[in-house]
Every structure is written in C-alpha cells, then in structure tokens.
PDB file of C-alpha atoms in Angstrom:
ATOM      1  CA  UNK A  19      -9.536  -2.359 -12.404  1.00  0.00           C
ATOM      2  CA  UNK A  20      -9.395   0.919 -14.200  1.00  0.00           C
ATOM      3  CA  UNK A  21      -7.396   2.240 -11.352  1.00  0.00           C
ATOM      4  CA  UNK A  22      -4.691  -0.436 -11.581  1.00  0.00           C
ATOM      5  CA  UNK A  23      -4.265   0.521 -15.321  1.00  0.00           C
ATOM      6  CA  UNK A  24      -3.877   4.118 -14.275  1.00  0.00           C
ATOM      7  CA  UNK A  25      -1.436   3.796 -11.876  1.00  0.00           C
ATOM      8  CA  UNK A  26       0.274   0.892 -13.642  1.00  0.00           C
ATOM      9  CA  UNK A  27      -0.416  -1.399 -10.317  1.00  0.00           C
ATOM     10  CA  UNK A  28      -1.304  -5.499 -10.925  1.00  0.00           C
ATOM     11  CA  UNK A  29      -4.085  -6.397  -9.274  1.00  0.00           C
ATOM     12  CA  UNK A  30      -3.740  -9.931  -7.943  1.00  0.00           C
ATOM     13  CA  UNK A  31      -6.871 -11.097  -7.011  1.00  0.00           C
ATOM     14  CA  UNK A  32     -10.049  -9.709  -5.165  1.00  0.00           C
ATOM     15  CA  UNK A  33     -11.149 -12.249  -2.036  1.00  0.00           C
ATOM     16  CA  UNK A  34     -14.736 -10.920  -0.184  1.00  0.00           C
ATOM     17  CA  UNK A  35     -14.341  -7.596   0.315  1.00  0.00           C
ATOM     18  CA  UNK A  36     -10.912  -7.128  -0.190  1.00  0.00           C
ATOM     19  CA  UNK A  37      -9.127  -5.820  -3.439  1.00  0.00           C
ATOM     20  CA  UNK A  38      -5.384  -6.406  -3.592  1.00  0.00           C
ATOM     21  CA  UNK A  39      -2.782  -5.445  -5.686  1.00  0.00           C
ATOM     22  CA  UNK A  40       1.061  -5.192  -5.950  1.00  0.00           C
ATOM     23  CA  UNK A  41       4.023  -3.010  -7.834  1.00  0.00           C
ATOM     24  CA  UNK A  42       7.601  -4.350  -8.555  1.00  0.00           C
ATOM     25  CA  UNK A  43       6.207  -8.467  -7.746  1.00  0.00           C
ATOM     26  CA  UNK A  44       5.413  -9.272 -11.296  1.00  0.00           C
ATOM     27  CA  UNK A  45       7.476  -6.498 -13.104  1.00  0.00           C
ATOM     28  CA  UNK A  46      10.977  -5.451 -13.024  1.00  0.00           C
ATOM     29  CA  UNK A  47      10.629  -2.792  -9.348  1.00  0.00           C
ATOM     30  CA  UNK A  48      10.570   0.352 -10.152  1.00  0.00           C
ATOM     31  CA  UNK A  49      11.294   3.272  -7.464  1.00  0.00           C
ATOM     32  CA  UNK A  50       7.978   4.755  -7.631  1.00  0.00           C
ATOM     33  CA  UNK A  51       6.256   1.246  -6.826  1.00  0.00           C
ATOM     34  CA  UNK A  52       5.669   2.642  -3.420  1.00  0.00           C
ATOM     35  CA  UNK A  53       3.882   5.951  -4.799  1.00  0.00           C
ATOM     36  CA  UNK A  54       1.817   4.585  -6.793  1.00  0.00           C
ATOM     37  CA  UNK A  55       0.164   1.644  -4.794  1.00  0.00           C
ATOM     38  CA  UNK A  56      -0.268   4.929  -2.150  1.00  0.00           C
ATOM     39  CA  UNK A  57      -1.497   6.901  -5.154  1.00  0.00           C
ATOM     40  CA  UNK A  58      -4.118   4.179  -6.029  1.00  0.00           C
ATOM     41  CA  UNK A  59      -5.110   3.865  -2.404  1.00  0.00           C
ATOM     42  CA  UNK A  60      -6.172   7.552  -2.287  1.00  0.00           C
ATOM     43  CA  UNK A  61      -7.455   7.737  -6.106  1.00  0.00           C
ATOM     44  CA  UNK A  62      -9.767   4.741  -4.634  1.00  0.00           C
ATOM     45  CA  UNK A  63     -10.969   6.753  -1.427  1.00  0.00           C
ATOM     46  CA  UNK A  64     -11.872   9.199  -3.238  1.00  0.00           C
ATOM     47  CA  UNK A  65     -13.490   7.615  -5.474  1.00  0.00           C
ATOM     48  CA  UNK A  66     -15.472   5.952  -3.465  1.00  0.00           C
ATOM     49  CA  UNK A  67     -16.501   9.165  -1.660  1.00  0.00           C
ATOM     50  CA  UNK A  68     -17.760  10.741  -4.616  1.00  0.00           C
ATOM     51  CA  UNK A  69     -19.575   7.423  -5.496  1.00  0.00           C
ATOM     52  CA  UNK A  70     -21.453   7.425  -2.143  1.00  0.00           C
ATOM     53  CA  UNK A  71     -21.977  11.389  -2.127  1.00  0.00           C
ATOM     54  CA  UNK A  72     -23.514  11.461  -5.720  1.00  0.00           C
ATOM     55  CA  UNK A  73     -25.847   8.281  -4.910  1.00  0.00           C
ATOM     56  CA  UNK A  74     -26.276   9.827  -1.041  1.00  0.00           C
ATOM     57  CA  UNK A  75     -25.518   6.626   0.522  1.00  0.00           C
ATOM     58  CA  UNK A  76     -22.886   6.104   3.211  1.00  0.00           C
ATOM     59  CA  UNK A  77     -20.190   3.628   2.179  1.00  0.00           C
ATOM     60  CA  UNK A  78     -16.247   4.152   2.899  1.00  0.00           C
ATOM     61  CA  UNK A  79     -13.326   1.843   1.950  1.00  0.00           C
ATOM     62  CA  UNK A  80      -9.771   1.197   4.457  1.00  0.00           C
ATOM     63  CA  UNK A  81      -7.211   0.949   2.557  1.00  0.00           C
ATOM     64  CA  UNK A  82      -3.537  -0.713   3.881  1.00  0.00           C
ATOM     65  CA  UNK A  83      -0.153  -0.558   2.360  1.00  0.00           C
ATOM     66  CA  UNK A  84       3.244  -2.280   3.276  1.00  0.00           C
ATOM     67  CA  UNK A  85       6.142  -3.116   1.300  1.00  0.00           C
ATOM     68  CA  UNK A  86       7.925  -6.154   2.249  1.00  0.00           C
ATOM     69  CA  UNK A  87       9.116  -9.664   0.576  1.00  0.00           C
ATOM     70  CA  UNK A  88       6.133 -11.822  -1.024  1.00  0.00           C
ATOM     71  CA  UNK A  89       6.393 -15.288  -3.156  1.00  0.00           C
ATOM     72  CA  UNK A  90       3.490 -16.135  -6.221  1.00  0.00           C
ATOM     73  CA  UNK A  91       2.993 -18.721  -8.227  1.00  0.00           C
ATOM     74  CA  UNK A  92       0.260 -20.605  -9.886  1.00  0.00           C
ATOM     75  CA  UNK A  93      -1.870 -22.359  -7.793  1.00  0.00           C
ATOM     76  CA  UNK A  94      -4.258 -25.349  -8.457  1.00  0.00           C
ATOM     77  CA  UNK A  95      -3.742 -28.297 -10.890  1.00  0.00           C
ATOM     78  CA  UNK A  96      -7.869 -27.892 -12.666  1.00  0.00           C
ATOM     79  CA  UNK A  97      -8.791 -24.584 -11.918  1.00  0.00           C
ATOM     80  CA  UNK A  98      -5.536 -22.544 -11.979  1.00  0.00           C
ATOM     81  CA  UNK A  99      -4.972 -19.175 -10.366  1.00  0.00           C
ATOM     82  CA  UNK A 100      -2.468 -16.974  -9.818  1.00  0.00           C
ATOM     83  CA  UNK A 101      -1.538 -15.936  -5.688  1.00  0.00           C
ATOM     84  CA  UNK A 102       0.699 -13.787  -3.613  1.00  0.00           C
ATOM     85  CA  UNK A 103       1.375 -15.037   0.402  1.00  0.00           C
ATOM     86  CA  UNK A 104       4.433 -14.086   2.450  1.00  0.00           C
ATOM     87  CA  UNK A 105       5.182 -11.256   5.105  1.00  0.00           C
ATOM     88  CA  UNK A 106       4.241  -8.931   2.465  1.00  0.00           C
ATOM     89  CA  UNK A 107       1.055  -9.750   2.463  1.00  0.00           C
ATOM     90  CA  UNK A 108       0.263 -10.506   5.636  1.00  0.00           C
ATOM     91  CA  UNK A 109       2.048  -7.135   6.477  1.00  0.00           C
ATOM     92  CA  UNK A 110      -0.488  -5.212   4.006  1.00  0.00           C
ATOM     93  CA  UNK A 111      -3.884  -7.091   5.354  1.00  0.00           C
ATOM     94  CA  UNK A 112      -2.537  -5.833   8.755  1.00  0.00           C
ATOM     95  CA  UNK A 113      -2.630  -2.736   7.275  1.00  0.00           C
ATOM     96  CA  UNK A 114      -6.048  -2.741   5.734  1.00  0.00           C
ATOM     97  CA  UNK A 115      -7.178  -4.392   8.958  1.00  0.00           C
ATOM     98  CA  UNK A 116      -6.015  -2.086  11.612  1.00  0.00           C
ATOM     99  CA  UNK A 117      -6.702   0.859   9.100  1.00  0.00           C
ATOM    100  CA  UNK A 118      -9.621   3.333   9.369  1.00  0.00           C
ATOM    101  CA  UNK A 119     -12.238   3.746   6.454  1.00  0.00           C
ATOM    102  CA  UNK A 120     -11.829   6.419   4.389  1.00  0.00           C
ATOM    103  CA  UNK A 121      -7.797   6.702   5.374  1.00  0.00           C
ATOM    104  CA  UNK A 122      -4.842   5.315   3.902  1.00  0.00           C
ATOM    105  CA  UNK A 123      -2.898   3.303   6.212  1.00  0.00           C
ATOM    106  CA  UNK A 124       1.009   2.301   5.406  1.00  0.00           C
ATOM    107  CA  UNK A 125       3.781   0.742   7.617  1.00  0.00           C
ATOM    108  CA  UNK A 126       7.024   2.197   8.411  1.00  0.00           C
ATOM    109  CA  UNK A 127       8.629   0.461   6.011  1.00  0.00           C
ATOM    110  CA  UNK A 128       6.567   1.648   2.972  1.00  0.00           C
ATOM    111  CA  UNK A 129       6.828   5.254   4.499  1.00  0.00           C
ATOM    112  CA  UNK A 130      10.818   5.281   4.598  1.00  0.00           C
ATOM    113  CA  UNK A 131      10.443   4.913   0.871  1.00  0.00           C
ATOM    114  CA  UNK A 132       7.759   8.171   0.442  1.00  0.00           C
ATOM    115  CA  UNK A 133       9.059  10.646   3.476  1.00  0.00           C
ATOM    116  CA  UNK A 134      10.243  12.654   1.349  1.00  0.00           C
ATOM    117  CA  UNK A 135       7.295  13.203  -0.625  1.00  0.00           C
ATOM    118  CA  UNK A 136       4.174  12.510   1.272  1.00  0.00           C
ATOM    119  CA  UNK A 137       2.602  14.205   4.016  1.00  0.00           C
ATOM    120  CA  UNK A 138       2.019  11.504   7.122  1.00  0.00           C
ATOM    121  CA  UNK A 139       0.734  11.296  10.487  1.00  0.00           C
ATOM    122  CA  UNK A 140       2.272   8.887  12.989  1.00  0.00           C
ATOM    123  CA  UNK A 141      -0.328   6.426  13.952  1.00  0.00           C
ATOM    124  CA  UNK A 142       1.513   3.385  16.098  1.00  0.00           C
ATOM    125  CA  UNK A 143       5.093   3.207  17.338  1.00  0.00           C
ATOM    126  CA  UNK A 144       6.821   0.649  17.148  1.00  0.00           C
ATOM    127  CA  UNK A 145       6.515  -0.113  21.010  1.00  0.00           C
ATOM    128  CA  UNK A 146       2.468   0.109  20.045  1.00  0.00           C
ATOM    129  CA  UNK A 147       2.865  -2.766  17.415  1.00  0.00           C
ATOM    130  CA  UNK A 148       1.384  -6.033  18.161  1.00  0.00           C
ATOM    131  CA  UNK A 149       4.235  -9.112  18.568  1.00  0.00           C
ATOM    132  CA  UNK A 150       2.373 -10.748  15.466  1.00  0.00           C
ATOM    133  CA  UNK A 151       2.855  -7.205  13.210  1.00  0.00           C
ATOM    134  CA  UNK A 152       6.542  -6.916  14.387  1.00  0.00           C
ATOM    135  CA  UNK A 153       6.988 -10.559  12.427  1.00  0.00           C
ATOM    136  CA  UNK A 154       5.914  -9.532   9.674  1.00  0.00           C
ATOM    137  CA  UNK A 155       8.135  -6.020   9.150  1.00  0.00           C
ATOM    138  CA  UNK A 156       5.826  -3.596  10.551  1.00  0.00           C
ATOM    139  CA  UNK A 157       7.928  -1.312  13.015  1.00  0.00           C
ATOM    140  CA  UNK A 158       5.503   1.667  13.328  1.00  0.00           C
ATOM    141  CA  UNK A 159       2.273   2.891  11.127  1.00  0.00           C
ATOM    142  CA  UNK A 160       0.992   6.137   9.424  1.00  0.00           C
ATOM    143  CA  UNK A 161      -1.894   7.915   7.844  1.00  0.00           C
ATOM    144  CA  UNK A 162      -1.512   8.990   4.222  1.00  0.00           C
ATOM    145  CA  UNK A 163      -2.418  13.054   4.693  1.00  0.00           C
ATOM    146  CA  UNK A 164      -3.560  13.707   0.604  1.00  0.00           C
ATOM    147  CA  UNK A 165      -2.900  17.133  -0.420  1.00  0.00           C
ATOM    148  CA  UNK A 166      -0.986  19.395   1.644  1.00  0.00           C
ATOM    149  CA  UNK A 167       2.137  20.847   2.411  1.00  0.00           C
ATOM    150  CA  UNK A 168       4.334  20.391   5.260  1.00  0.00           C
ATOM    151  CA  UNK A 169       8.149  21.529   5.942  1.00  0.00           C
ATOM    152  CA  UNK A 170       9.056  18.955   3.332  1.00  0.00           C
ATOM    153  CA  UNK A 171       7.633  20.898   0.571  1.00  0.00           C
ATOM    154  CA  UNK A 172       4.333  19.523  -1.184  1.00  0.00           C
ATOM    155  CA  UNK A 173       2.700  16.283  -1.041  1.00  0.00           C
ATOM    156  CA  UNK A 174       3.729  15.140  -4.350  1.00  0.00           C
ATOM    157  CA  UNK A 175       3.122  11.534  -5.229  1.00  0.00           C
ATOM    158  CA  UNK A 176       4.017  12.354  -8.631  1.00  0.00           C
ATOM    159  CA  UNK A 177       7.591  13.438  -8.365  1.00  0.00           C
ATOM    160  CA  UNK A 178       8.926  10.137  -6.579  1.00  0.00           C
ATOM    161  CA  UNK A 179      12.052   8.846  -8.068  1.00  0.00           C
ATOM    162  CA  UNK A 180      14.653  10.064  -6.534  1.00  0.00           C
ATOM    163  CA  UNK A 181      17.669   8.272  -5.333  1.00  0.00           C
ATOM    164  CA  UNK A 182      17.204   8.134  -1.751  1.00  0.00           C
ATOM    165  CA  UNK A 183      13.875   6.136  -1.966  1.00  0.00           C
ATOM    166  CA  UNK A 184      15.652   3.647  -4.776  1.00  0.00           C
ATOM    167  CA  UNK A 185      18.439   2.840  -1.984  1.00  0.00           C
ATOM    168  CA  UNK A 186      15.967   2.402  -0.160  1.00  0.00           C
ATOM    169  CA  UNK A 187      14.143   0.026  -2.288  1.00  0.00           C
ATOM    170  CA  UNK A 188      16.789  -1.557  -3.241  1.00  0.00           C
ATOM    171  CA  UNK A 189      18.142  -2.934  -0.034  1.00  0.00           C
ATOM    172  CA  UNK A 190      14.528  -3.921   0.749  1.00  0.00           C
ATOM    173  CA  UNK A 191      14.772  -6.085  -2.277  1.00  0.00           C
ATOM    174  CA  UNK A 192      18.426  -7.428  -1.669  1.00  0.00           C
ATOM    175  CA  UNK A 193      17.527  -8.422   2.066  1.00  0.00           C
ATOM    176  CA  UNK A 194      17.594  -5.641   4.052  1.00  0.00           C
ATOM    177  CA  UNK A 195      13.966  -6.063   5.634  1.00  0.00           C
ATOM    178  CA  UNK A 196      10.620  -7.457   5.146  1.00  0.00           C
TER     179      UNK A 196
END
C-alpha cells in the first residue's frame, strides 16, 4: 500500500495472490498514468527481491500491465465494495498471467504510451497472441528492461509527460482502442 501512495497509483482491491491497482480510472488521467503503474511494478520487484535476499528465502512476484477501457462501481447491497472488470482488466491479468516472476510484463498498448522512455524487449507478436488476448487489446507483449540505456537515450520513468504519449492517451480514452 505504501507503494501506491508513492507512485500516486489506487489500489483497487487485492484477490488471493493478486494485488491490483489502476491510474487515470478513479482520477482525472494523467499522461504519466502509464509510468507510474510500470514504475510501481518494478519498485515492487525489487522490493520483493531485497525482501527475500535479506531473509534468504526464495520468493519472486510477476507483475502485468495493460492499459485499456475498464467500468467500476460499487458492488453488493450489505457488504459493499468497490470493483474494476472490463477488457482492461482482463487485458492486465493476461499480463500478470503470461508474465515471468521477477519481470515486468506490459502489452503493446501500454508500451506505445512509454517507447519513448523505457527500455523493452519484445516478448510476443501479435501473430503469437492467443485469439482470447487479441479481444481484449493485446496486439503484442514486452519485458520492462529497468535501468539502462538504449538508442533512445535513458530509461527514464521519471521524465514521462510529453506530448506524444498524451495523444496517445488520449485517443485511448476517446475510443481509439482497448
């Protein structure tokens, strides 16, 4: 939870092992909503590396990421609770789901919004991509490469905001995908 507050991410709910959180869903979107759910993601492997390396056990967390339309509400008429569902979602669970532990895994369409600014490795085209995954927005997949420099300059999560990956965001929001 301290990680949310950090990097200014809502955490929506935790459900067995899974921990998930959103940017831009239950706040005006912002144009680094993108960077910093990846920033969190990578805060939280790392985190949980040092965890297991100062208690010298062996525990590793996946980590998914998409960006895509989702719907919440209240749920429940006794016991109320807040919930997120949509392609979204599903989308990020993929994510999480196909994902390695210790890596951050993102879709395509949360990578056109960081290209710029984070180092990636391809993982799945989009010829790769399961029917199901295609559904739900997911045209290809990449590993999150913390630290590091490529051709692109360094892998700055910090410095996102520029106009490119608001466009970007911004037709995502008005329809253009998801």
């Amino acid at each position: 939870d301290r990680l949310c507050e950090t990097h200014r991410v809502d955490k929506v709910k935790t459900i067995g092992d899974a921990y998930i959180v959103c940017a831009g869903a239950l706040k005006e979107p912002r144009e680094d909503d993108a960077a910093r759910i990846v920033r969190m993601g990578v805060a939280m492997q790392d985190v949980v590396q040092r965890k297991a390396a100062a208690e010298e056990i062996e525990i590793a967390v996946r980590v998914g990421v998409h960006t895509g339309r989702v719907t919440g509400g209240i749920i429940g008429t006794v016991r109320f609770h807040f919930d997120m569902w949509g392609t979204g979602v599903n989308g990020a669970v993929r994510m999480e789901e196909t994902g390695e532990k210790g890596r951050v895994h993102i879709s395509s369409s949360t990578y056109e919004l960081l290209k710029t600014y984070v180092n990636c490795t391809p993982n799945l085209r989009r010829e790769d991509i399961p029917p199901a995954d295609v559904e739900v927005g997911i045209q290809g997949t990449y590993w999150v490469s913390p630290g590091g420099a490529d051709d692109r300059g360094s892998c700055d999560l910090n410095d996102v905001s520029a106009s490119a990956g608001a466009r970007a965001l911004r037709a995502l929001l008005e329809g253009g995908g998801g």
